[in-house]
């Protein structure tokens, strides 16, 4: 099984290109800075910088909504490859091919950007929707007045 699950922040805005042809497809490339769980004794925060690539609608979504510093949750698969550069040197690549991508904090939390480990209510939005508006900052949406019916779950 090849599955990678990452939570980190974008190091810069995604780089998006489109394929040629009748129906162009978006290809978004971005790098996530993912904090390491253990620092091995040093006081410095350490992170891994993991290249990700999103195709199609996911690439278009990244182009439209993702900006440098945005905290994301990404699920995908690790893909390796190689190519020969213009100097004749073989270059090996490793990247995560994105299958799912979601905001990992609310828009308000990301704008303040001062919370270490605060996910602002958990994953919001989804791979095709922007994050829903939040309530009073407690991570819950307000229920409109006048709803007399039961909630749709037990």
GROMACS .gro file of N, CA and C in nm:
model
  462
    1UNK      N    1   0.084  -0.118   0.000
    1UNK     CA    2   0.000   0.000   0.000
    1UNK      C    3   0.089   0.123   0.000
    2UNK      N    4   0.055   0.221  -0.081
    2UNK     CA    5   0.130   0.344  -0.094
    2UNK      C    6   0.037   0.459  -0.060
    3UNK      N    7   0.043   0.508   0.062
    3UNK     CA    8  -0.044   0.617   0.107
    3UNK      C    9   0.034   0.710   0.197
    4UNK      N   10   0.029   0.839   0.167
    4UNK     CA   11   0.095   0.940   0.248
    4UNK      C   12  -0.010   1.037   0.300
    5UNK      N   13  -0.003   1.068   0.429
    5UNK     CA   14  -0.093   1.165   0.491
    5UNK      C   15  -0.007   1.272   0.554
    6UNK      N   16  -0.027   1.397   0.513
    6UNK     CA   17   0.057   1.508   0.557
    6UNK      C   18  -0.028   1.624   0.607
    7UNK      N   19   0.022   1.694   0.707
    7UNK     CA   20  -0.035   1.821   0.749
    7UNK      C   21   0.081   1.918   0.759
    8UNK      N   22   0.070   2.028   0.684
    8UNK     CA   23   0.177   2.126   0.685
    8UNK      C   24   0.133   2.256   0.621
    9UNK      N   25   0.226   2.346   0.609
    9UNK     CA   26   0.198   2.478   0.551
    9UNK      C   27   0.267   2.494   0.416
   10UNK      N   28   0.200   2.565   0.326
   10UNK     CA   29   0.258   2.592   0.196
   10UNK      C   30   0.378   2.686   0.210
   11UNK      N   31   0.488   2.653   0.144
   11UNK     CA   32   0.608   2.736   0.151
   11UNK      C   33   0.599   2.856   0.057
   12UNK      N   34   0.516   2.846  -0.046
   12UNK     CA   35   0.490   2.956  -0.140
   12UNK      C   36   0.360   2.925  -0.214
   13UNK      N   37   0.310   3.019  -0.292
   13UNK     CA   38   0.189   2.996  -0.371
   13UNK      C   39   0.213   2.880  -0.468
   14UNK      N   40   0.108   2.800  -0.495
   14UNK     CA   41   0.125   2.689  -0.590
   14UNK      C   42   0.165   2.740  -0.729
   15UNK      N   43   0.245   2.660  -0.797
   15UNK     CA   44   0.283   2.688  -0.936
   15UNK      C   45   0.191   2.603  -1.024
   16UNK      N   46   0.111   2.667  -1.108
   16UNK     CA   47   0.011   2.594  -1.188
   16UNK      C   48   0.039   2.612  -1.335
   17UNK      N   49   0.037   2.499  -1.407
   17UNK     CA   50   0.050   2.498  -1.552
   17UNK      C   51  -0.065   2.416  -1.609
   18UNK      N   52  -0.092   2.434  -1.736
   18UNK     CA   53  -0.199   2.360  -1.802
   18UNK      C   54  -0.142   2.281  -1.918
   19UNK      N   55  -0.195   2.160  -1.938
   19UNK     CA   56  -0.151   2.076  -2.048
   19UNK      C   57  -0.204   2.134  -2.179
   20UNK      N   58  -0.143   2.094  -2.290
   20UNK     CA   59  -0.186   2.135  -2.423
   20UNK      C   60  -0.296   2.042  -2.471
   21UNK      N   61  -0.373   2.086  -2.569
   21UNK     CA   62  -0.471   1.999  -2.630
   21UNK      C   63  -0.612   2.055  -2.622
   22UNK      N   64  -0.709   1.972  -2.663
   22UNK     CA   65  -0.848   2.014  -2.666
   22UNK      C   66  -0.903   2.047  -2.528
   23UNK      N   67  -0.872   1.962  -2.430
   23UNK     CA   68  -0.922   1.988  -2.294
   23UNK      C   69  -0.802   1.998  -2.200
   24UNK      N   70  -0.752   2.121  -2.181
   24UNK     CA   71  -0.634   2.140  -2.096
   24UNK      C   72  -0.662   2.098  -1.951
   25UNK      N   73  -0.561   2.038  -1.888
   25UNK     CA   74  -0.574   1.994  -1.749
   25UNK      C   75  -0.474   2.071  -1.664
   26UNK      N   76  -0.521   2.116  -1.546
   26UNK     CA   77  -0.434   2.189  -1.454
   26UNK      C   78  -0.340   2.093  -1.384
   27UNK      N   79  -0.216   2.136  -1.367
   27UNK     CA   80  -0.116   2.064  -1.289
   27UNK      C   81  -0.056   2.164  -1.191
   28UNK      N   82  -0.090   2.146  -1.062
   28UNK     CA   83  -0.042   2.239  -0.958
   28UNK      C   84   0.070   2.171  -0.881
   29UNK      N   85   0.178   2.242  -0.863
   29UNK     CA   86   0.290   2.193  -0.783
   29UNK      C   87   0.309   2.286  -0.665
   30UNK      N   88   0.322   2.227  -0.547
   30UNK     CA   89   0.349   2.306  -0.428
   30UNK      C   90   0.429   2.224  -0.329
   31UNK      N   91   0.491   2.294  -0.234
   31UNK     CA   92   0.573   2.228  -0.133
   31UNK      C   93   0.511   2.253   0.003
   32UNK      N   94   0.495   2.144   0.080
   32UNK     CA   95   0.445   2.154   0.217
   32UNK      C   96   0.561   2.145   0.315
   33UNK      N   97   0.564   2.237   0.410
   33UNK     CA   98   0.659   2.230   0.521
   33UNK      C   99   0.589   2.154   0.633
   34UNK      N  100   0.635   2.033   0.661
   34UNK     CA  101   0.572   1.946   0.760
   34UNK      C  102   0.665   1.935   0.880
   35UNK      N  103   0.617   1.980   0.996
   35UNK     CA  104   0.698   1.973   1.118
   35UNK      C  105   0.727   1.829   1.154
   36UNK      N  106   0.847   1.806   1.199
   36UNK     CA  107   0.883   1.673   1.249
   36UNK      C  108   0.829   1.658   1.390
   37UNK      N  109   0.786   1.539   1.423
   37UNK     CA  110   0.726   1.514   1.554
   37UNK      C  111   0.829   1.523   1.665
   38UNK      N  112   0.950   1.471   1.641
   38UNK     CA  113   1.055   1.470   1.742
   38UNK      C  114   1.174   1.549   1.689
   39UNK      N  115   1.235   1.630   1.776
   39UNK     CA  116   1.346   1.715   1.734
   39UNK      C  117   1.483   1.657   1.762
   40UNK      N  118   1.491   1.540   1.822
   40UNK     CA  119   1.619   1.474   1.852
   40UNK      C  120   1.711   1.559   1.939
   41UNK      N  121   1.653   1.631   2.035
   41UNK     CA  122   1.735   1.702   2.132
   41UNK      C  123   1.767   1.846   2.102
   42UNK      N  124   1.759   1.891   1.976
   42UNK     CA  125   1.791   2.032   1.953
   42UNK      C  126   1.666   2.117   1.976
   43UNK      N  127   1.691   2.243   2.007
   43UNK     CA  128   1.582   2.334   2.038
   43UNK      C  129   1.518   2.393   1.913
   44UNK      N  130   1.582   2.376   1.800
   44UNK     CA  131   1.530   2.432   1.675
   44UNK      C  132   1.414   2.347   1.624
   45UNK      N  133   1.313   2.415   1.569
   45UNK     CA  134   1.206   2.342   1.502
   45UNK      C  135   1.261   2.290   1.369
   46UNK      N  136   1.231   2.166   1.340
   46UNK     CA  137   1.276   2.110   1.214
   46UNK      C  138   1.154   2.070   1.133
   47UNK      N  139   1.167   2.080   1.004
   47UNK     CA  140   1.057   2.046   0.915
   47UNK      C  141   1.113   1.975   0.793
   48UNK      N  142   1.028   1.895   0.732
   48UNK     CA  143   1.059   1.836   0.603
   48UNK      C  144   0.982   1.914   0.498
   49UNK      N  145   1.044   1.937   0.384
   49UNK     CA  146   0.980   2.010   0.276
   49UNK      C  147   0.945   1.910   0.167
   50UNK      N  148   0.815   1.883   0.155
   50UNK     CA  149   0.769   1.773   0.072
   50UNK      C  150   0.698   1.827  -0.053
   51UNK      N  151   0.753   1.795  -0.171
   51UNK     CA  152   0.690   1.840  -0.295
   51UNK      C  153   0.563   1.761  -0.323
   52UNK      N  154   0.457   1.832  -0.365
   52UNK     CA  155   0.328   1.771  -0.396
   52UNK      C  156   0.285   1.816  -0.535
   53UNK      N  157   0.207   1.732  -0.602
   53UNK     CA  158   0.152   1.767  -0.733
   53UNK      C  159   0.006   1.726  -0.736
   54UNK      N  160  -0.081   1.818  -0.779
   54UNK     CA  161  -0.226   1.793  -0.788
   54UNK      C  162  -0.270   1.814  -0.932
   55UNK      N  163  -0.350   1.721  -0.984
   55UNK     CA  164  -0.394   1.724  -1.123
   55UNK      C  165  -0.542   1.759  -1.134
   56UNK      N  166  -0.581   1.815  -1.249
   56UNK     CA  167  -0.722   1.837  -1.280
   56UNK      C  168  -0.790   1.937  -1.189
   57UNK      N  169  -0.910   1.899  -1.139
   57UNK     CA  170  -0.989   1.987  -1.053
   57UNK      C  171  -0.914   2.023  -0.925
   58UNK      N  172  -0.840   1.927  -0.870
   58UNK     CA  173  -0.762   1.954  -0.749
   58UNK      C  174  -0.656   2.060  -0.777
   59UNK      N  175  -0.597   2.058  -0.896
   59UNK     CA  176  -0.499   2.159  -0.934
   59UNK      C  177  -0.563   2.296  -0.950
   60UNK      N  178  -0.683   2.299  -1.010
   60UNK     CA  179  -0.755   2.425  -1.024
   60UNK      C  180  -0.794   2.482  -0.888
   61UNK      N  181  -0.836   2.395  -0.797
   61UNK     CA  182  -0.872   2.437  -0.661
   61UNK      C  183  -0.751   2.497  -0.590
   62UNK      N  184  -0.636   2.433  -0.604
   62UNK     CA  185  -0.513   2.483  -0.543
   62UNK      C  186  -0.478   2.620  -0.598
   63UNK      N  187  -0.491   2.638  -0.728
   63UNK     CA  188  -0.461   2.767  -0.791
   63UNK      C  189  -0.552   2.876  -0.738
   64UNK      N  190  -0.678   2.844  -0.717
   64UNK     CA  191  -0.776   2.945  -0.678
   64UNK      C  192  -0.770   2.982  -0.530
   65UNK      N  193  -0.747   2.884  -0.442
   65UNK     CA  194  -0.763   2.907  -0.299
   65UNK      C  195  -0.636   2.899  -0.214
   66UNK      N  196  -0.533   2.831  -0.259
   66UNK     CA  197  -0.416   2.810  -0.175
   66UNK      C  198  -0.317   2.924  -0.191
   67UNK      N  199  -0.265   2.971  -0.077
   67UNK     CA  200  -0.165   3.076  -0.075
   67UNK      C  201  -0.054   3.039   0.023
   68UNK      N  202   0.060   3.103   0.007
   68UNK     CA  203   0.173   3.080   0.096
   68UNK      C  204   0.128   3.089   0.242
   69UNK      N  205   0.168   2.990   0.325
   69UNK     CA  206   0.134   2.989   0.466
   69UNK      C  207   0.007   2.916   0.501
   70UNK      N  208  -0.075   2.881   0.400
   70UNK     CA  209  -0.200   2.809   0.426
   70UNK      C  210  -0.169   2.671   0.484
   71UNK      N  211  -0.239   2.635   0.590
   71UNK     CA  212  -0.220   2.503   0.651
   71UNK      C  213  -0.313   2.404   0.583
   72UNK      N  214  -0.255   2.295   0.531
   72UNK     CA  215  -0.330   2.196   0.454
   72UNK      C  216  -0.315   2.057   0.511
   73UNK      N  217  -0.415   1.977   0.486
   73UNK     CA  218  -0.408   1.833   0.505
   73UNK      C  219  -0.410   1.770   0.367
   74UNK      N  220  -0.315   1.685   0.338
   74UNK     CA  221  -0.303   1.623   0.206
   74UNK      C  222  -0.295   1.472   0.221
   75UNK      N  223  -0.370   1.402   0.139
   75UNK     CA  224  -0.362   1.256   0.130
   75UNK      C  225  -0.324   1.224  -0.014
   76UNK      N  226  -0.227   1.136  -0.030
   76UNK     CA  227  -0.184   1.101  -0.165
   76UNK      C  228  -0.094   0.980  -0.164
   77UNK      N  229  -0.024   0.963  -0.274
   77UNK     CA  230   0.069   0.851  -0.286
   77UNK      C  231   0.206   0.904  -0.324
   78UNK      N  232   0.308   0.836  -0.277
   78UNK     CA  233   0.445   0.877  -0.308
   78UNK      C  234   0.483   0.820  -0.444
   79UNK      N  235   0.538   0.906  -0.527
   79UNK     CA  236   0.579   0.863  -0.661
   79UNK      C  237   0.724   0.903  -0.683
   80UNK      N  238   0.803   0.809  -0.731
   80UNK     CA  239   0.943   0.837  -0.762
   80UNK      C  240   0.962   0.834  -0.913
   81UNK      N  241   1.064   0.901  -0.959
   81UNK     CA  242   1.094   0.902  -1.101
   81UNK      C  243   1.235   0.951  -1.124
   82UNK      N  244   1.271   0.960  -1.249
   82UNK     CA  245   1.404   1.012  -1.283
   82UNK      C  246   1.401   1.068  -1.424
   83UNK      N  247   1.497   1.156  -1.449
   83UNK     CA  248   1.515   1.212  -1.583
   83UNK      C  249   1.661   1.253  -1.596
   84UNK      N  250   1.702   1.275  -1.719
   84UNK     CA  251   1.838   1.320  -1.745
   84UNK      C  252   1.832   1.469  -1.778
   85UNK      N  253   1.904   1.550  -1.703
   85UNK     CA  254   1.899   1.695  -1.726
   85UNK      C  255   1.984   1.734  -1.846
   86UNK      N  256   1.988   1.864  -1.876
   86UNK     CA  257   2.057   1.911  -1.996
   86UNK      C  258   2.208   1.890  -1.991
   87UNK      N  259   2.263   1.866  -1.869
   87UNK     CA  260   2.405   1.839  -1.855
   87UNK      C  261   2.437   1.690  -1.864
   88UNK      N  262   2.334   1.608  -1.890
   88UNK     CA  263   2.354   1.465  -1.902
   88UNK      C  264   2.358   1.392  -1.769
   89UNK      N  265   2.318   1.458  -1.660
   89UNK     CA  266   2.320   1.398  -1.527
   89UNK      C  267   2.181   1.343  -1.496
   90UNK      N  268   2.177   1.220  -1.446
   90UNK     CA  269   2.049   1.160  -1.410
   90UNK      C  270   2.002   1.218  -1.276
   91UNK      N  271   1.878   1.271  -1.273
   91UNK     CA  272   1.821   1.332  -1.154
   91UNK      C  273   1.705   1.246  -1.107
   92UNK      N  274   1.704   1.211  -0.977
   92UNK     CA  275   1.597   1.131  -0.919
   92UNK      C  276   1.498   1.221  -0.847
   93UNK      N  277   1.369   1.192  -0.862
   93UNK     CA  278   1.265   1.275  -0.802
   93UNK      C  279   1.176   1.191  -0.711
   94UNK      N  280   1.121   1.256  -0.609
   94UNK     CA  281   1.021   1.197  -0.521
   94UNK      C  282   0.918   1.305  -0.492
   95UNK      N  283   0.790   1.274  -0.508
   95UNK     CA  284   0.684   1.370  -0.481
   95UNK      C  285   0.559   1.296  -0.438
   96UNK      N  286   0.466   1.370  -0.376
   96UNK     CA  287   0.338   1.314  -0.337
   96UNK      C  288   0.236   1.354  -0.443
   97UNK      N  289   0.171   1.255  -0.505
   97UNK     CA  290   0.063   1.281  -0.600
   97UNK      C  291  -0.065   1.294  -0.516
   98UNK      N  292  -0.125   1.412  -0.518
   98UNK     CA  293  -0.238   1.444  -0.431
   98UNK      C  294  -0.364   1.373  -0.478
   99UNK      N  295  -0.427   1.302  -0.382
   99UNK     CA  296  -0.557   1.242  -0.407
   99UNK      C  297  -0.667   1.321  -0.337
  100UNK      N  298  -0.636   1.376  -0.219
  100UNK     CA  299  -0.728   1.461  -0.144
  100UNK      C  300  -0.647   1.575  -0.085
  101UNK      N  301  -0.709   1.693  -0.077
  101UNK     CA  302  -0.644   1.808  -0.014
  101UNK      C  303  -0.753   1.890   0.052
  102UNK      N  304  -0.725   1.932   0.175
  102UNK     CA  305  -0.824   2.006   0.252
  102UNK      C  306  -0.754   2.113   0.336
  103UNK      N  307  -0.832   2.217   0.369
  103UNK     CA  308  -0.781   2.317   0.463
  103UNK      C  309  -0.772   2.253   0.600
  104UNK      N  310  -0.665   2.281   0.674
  104UNK     CA  311  -0.646   2.222   0.806
  104UNK      C  312  -0.669   2.323   0.917
  105UNK      N  313  -0.716   2.441   0.882
  105UNK     CA  314  -0.752   2.540   0.983
  105UNK      C  315  -0.848   2.639   0.918
  106UNK      N  316  -0.918   2.712   1.002
  106UNK     CA  317  -1.012   2.810   0.950
  106UNK      C  318  -0.937   2.927   0.889
  107UNK      N  319  -1.007   3.004   0.807
  107UNK     CA  320  -0.945   3.119   0.743
  107UNK      C  321  -0.899   3.220   0.848
  108UNK      N  322  -0.976   3.238   0.956
  108UNK     CA  323  -0.938   3.331   1.061
  108UNK      C  324  -0.809   3.288   1.130
  109UNK      N  325  -0.792   3.159   1.154
  109UNK     CA  326  -0.670   3.109   1.218
  109UNK      C  327  -0.549   3.130   1.130
  110UNK      N  328  -0.565   3.108   1.000
  110UNK     CA  329  -0.451   3.121   0.910
  110UNK      C  330  -0.409   3.266   0.894
  111UNK      N  331  -0.504   3.360   0.905
  111UNK     CA  332  -0.465   3.500   0.890
  111UNK      C  333  -0.388   3.549   1.011
  112UNK      N  334  -0.420   3.498   1.131
  112UNK     CA  335  -0.343   3.536   1.248
  112UNK      C  336  -0.211   3.461   1.252
  113UNK      N  337  -0.212   3.335   1.207
  113UNK     CA  338  -0.092   3.253   1.187
  113UNK      C  339  -0.002   3.248   1.311
  114UNK      N  340  -0.062   3.251   1.431
  114UNK     CA  341   0.019   3.248   1.551
  114UNK      C  342  -0.008   3.126   1.636
  115UNK      N  343  -0.074   3.027   1.579
  115UNK     CA  344  -0.113   2.912   1.660
  115UNK      C  345  -0.036   2.788   1.618
  116UNK      N  346   0.047   2.740   1.705
  116UNK     CA  347   0.123   2.617   1.680
  116UNK      C  348   0.035   2.499   1.716
  117UNK      N  349   0.000   2.417   1.618
  117UNK     CA  350  -0.080   2.299   1.645
  117UNK      C  351  -0.228   2.326   1.660
  118UNK      N  352  -0.275   2.448   1.635
  118UNK     CA  353  -0.419   2.476   1.644
  118UNK      C  354  -0.479   2.458   1.507
  119UNK      N  355  -0.569   2.364   1.496
  119UNK     CA  356  -0.627   2.333   1.366
  119UNK      C  357  -0.755   2.410   1.340
  120UNK      N  358  -0.794   2.500   1.429
  120UNK     CA  359  -0.909   2.586   1.404
  120UNK      C  360  -1.037   2.510   1.379
  121UNK      N  361  -1.061   2.403   1.452
  121UNK     CA  362  -1.184   2.329   1.433
  121UNK      C  363  -1.167   2.208   1.344
  122UNK      N  364  -1.046   2.174   1.307
  122UNK     CA  365  -1.023   2.053   1.228
  122UNK      C  366  -1.030   2.082   1.080
  123UNK      N  367  -1.037   1.975   1.001
  123UNK     CA  368  -1.043   1.987   0.857
  123UNK      C  369  -1.174   2.053   0.819
  124UNK      N  370  -1.168   2.147   0.727
  124UNK     CA  371  -1.288   2.214   0.679
  124UNK      C  372  -1.283   2.216   0.528
  125UNK      N  373  -1.396   2.244   0.470
  125UNK     CA  374  -1.400   2.258   0.324
  125UNK      C  375  -1.392   2.123   0.258
  126UNK      N  376  -1.288   2.099   0.184
  126UNK     CA  377  -1.273   1.976   0.110
  126UNK      C  378  -1.191   2.004  -0.012
  127UNK      N  379  -1.180   1.905  -0.098
  127UNK     CA  380  -1.095   1.924  -0.213
  127UNK      C  381  -1.163   2.005  -0.322
  128UNK      N  382  -1.293   2.032  -0.309
  128UNK     CA  383  -1.359   2.108  -0.414
  128UNK      C  384  -1.440   2.224  -0.360
  129UNK      N  385  -1.434   2.254  -0.231
  129UNK     CA  386  -1.510   2.362  -0.172
  129UNK      C  387  -1.420   2.444  -0.080
  130UNK      N  388  -1.439   2.578  -0.076
  130UNK     CA  389  -1.366   2.655   0.024
  130UNK      C  390  -1.424   2.630   0.162
  131UNK      N  391  -1.350   2.669   0.265
  131UNK     CA  392  -1.395   2.646   0.402
  131UNK      C  393  -1.525   2.719   0.429
  132UNK      N  394  -1.613   2.654   0.506
  132UNK     CA  395  -1.741   2.714   0.542
  132UNK      C  396  -1.718   2.825   0.644
  133UNK      N  397  -1.807   2.927   0.647
  133UNK     CA  398  -1.791   3.032   0.746
  133UNK      C  399  -1.805   2.976   0.887
  134UNK      N  400  -1.723   3.028   0.977
  134UNK     CA  401  -1.724   2.979   1.114
  134UNK      C  402  -1.812   3.069   1.200
  135UNK      N  403  -1.848   3.019   1.317
  135UNK     CA  404  -1.933   3.093   1.411
  135UNK      C  405  -1.849   3.188   1.493
  136UNK      N  406  -1.870   3.184   1.624
  136UNK     CA  407  -1.809   3.281   1.715
  136UNK      C  408  -1.665   3.248   1.749
  137UNK      N  409  -1.593   3.177   1.665
  137UNK     CA  410  -1.454   3.147   1.691
  137UNK      C  411  -1.434   3.023   1.775
  138UNK      N  412  -1.543   2.949   1.805
  138UNK     CA  413  -1.530   2.830   1.886
  138UNK      C  414  -1.522   2.704   1.801
  139UNK      N  415  -1.519   2.718   1.668
  139UNK     CA  416  -1.508   2.604   1.580
  139UNK      C  417  -1.642   2.545   1.538
  140UNK      N  418  -1.753   2.605   1.582
  140UNK     CA  419  -1.885   2.555   1.547
  140UNK      C  420  -1.963   2.662   1.472
  141UNK      N  421  -2.048   2.617   1.378
  141UNK     CA  422  -2.134   2.710   1.308
  141UNK      C  423  -2.255   2.742   1.395
  142UNK      N  424  -2.309   2.862   1.380
  142UNK     CA  425  -2.430   2.899   1.451
  142UNK      C  426  -2.550   2.835   1.383
  143UNK      N  427  -2.646   2.783   1.463
  143UNK     CA  428  -2.770   2.728   1.410
  143UNK      C  429  -2.869   2.843   1.401
  144UNK      N  430  -2.930   2.862   1.283
  144UNK     CA  431  -3.023   2.974   1.267
  144UNK      C  432  -3.143   2.959   1.360
  145UNK      N  433  -3.197   3.074   1.404
  145UNK     CA  434  -3.318   3.074   1.486
  145UNK      C  435  -3.436   3.025   1.404
  146UNK      N  436  -3.536   2.969   1.472
  146UNK     CA  437  -3.660   2.928   1.407
  146UNK      C  438  -3.658   2.786   1.354
  147UNK      N  439  -3.552   2.710   1.380
  147UNK     CA  440  -3.550   2.571   1.336
  147UNK      C  441  -3.612   2.487   1.447
  148UNK      N  442  -3.731   2.433   1.419
  148UNK     CA  443  -3.803   2.356   1.519
  148UNK      C  444  -3.792   2.206   1.496
  149UNK      N  445  -3.740   2.167   1.379
  149UNK     CA  446  -3.732   2.024   1.350
  149UNK      C  447  -3.611   1.963   1.421
  150UNK      N  448  -3.614   1.831   1.426
  150UNK     CA  449  -3.503   1.759   1.489
  150UNK      C  450  -3.381   1.764   1.398
  151UNK      N  451  -3.265   1.748   1.459
  151UNK     CA  452  -3.142   1.740   1.381
  151UNK      C  453  -3.141   1.610   1.303
  152UNK      N  454  -3.077   1.606   1.187
  152UNK     CA  455  -3.084   1.489   1.098
  152UNK      C  456  -2.994   1.373   1.137
  153UNK      N  457  -2.966   1.355   1.265
  153UNK     CA  458  -2.890   1.240   1.310
  153UNK      C  459  -2.935   1.203   1.450
  154UNK      N  460  -2.904   1.082   1.491
  154UNK     CA  461  -2.945   1.035   1.625
  154UNK      C  462  -2.835   1.048   1.723
   0.00000   0.00000   0.00000
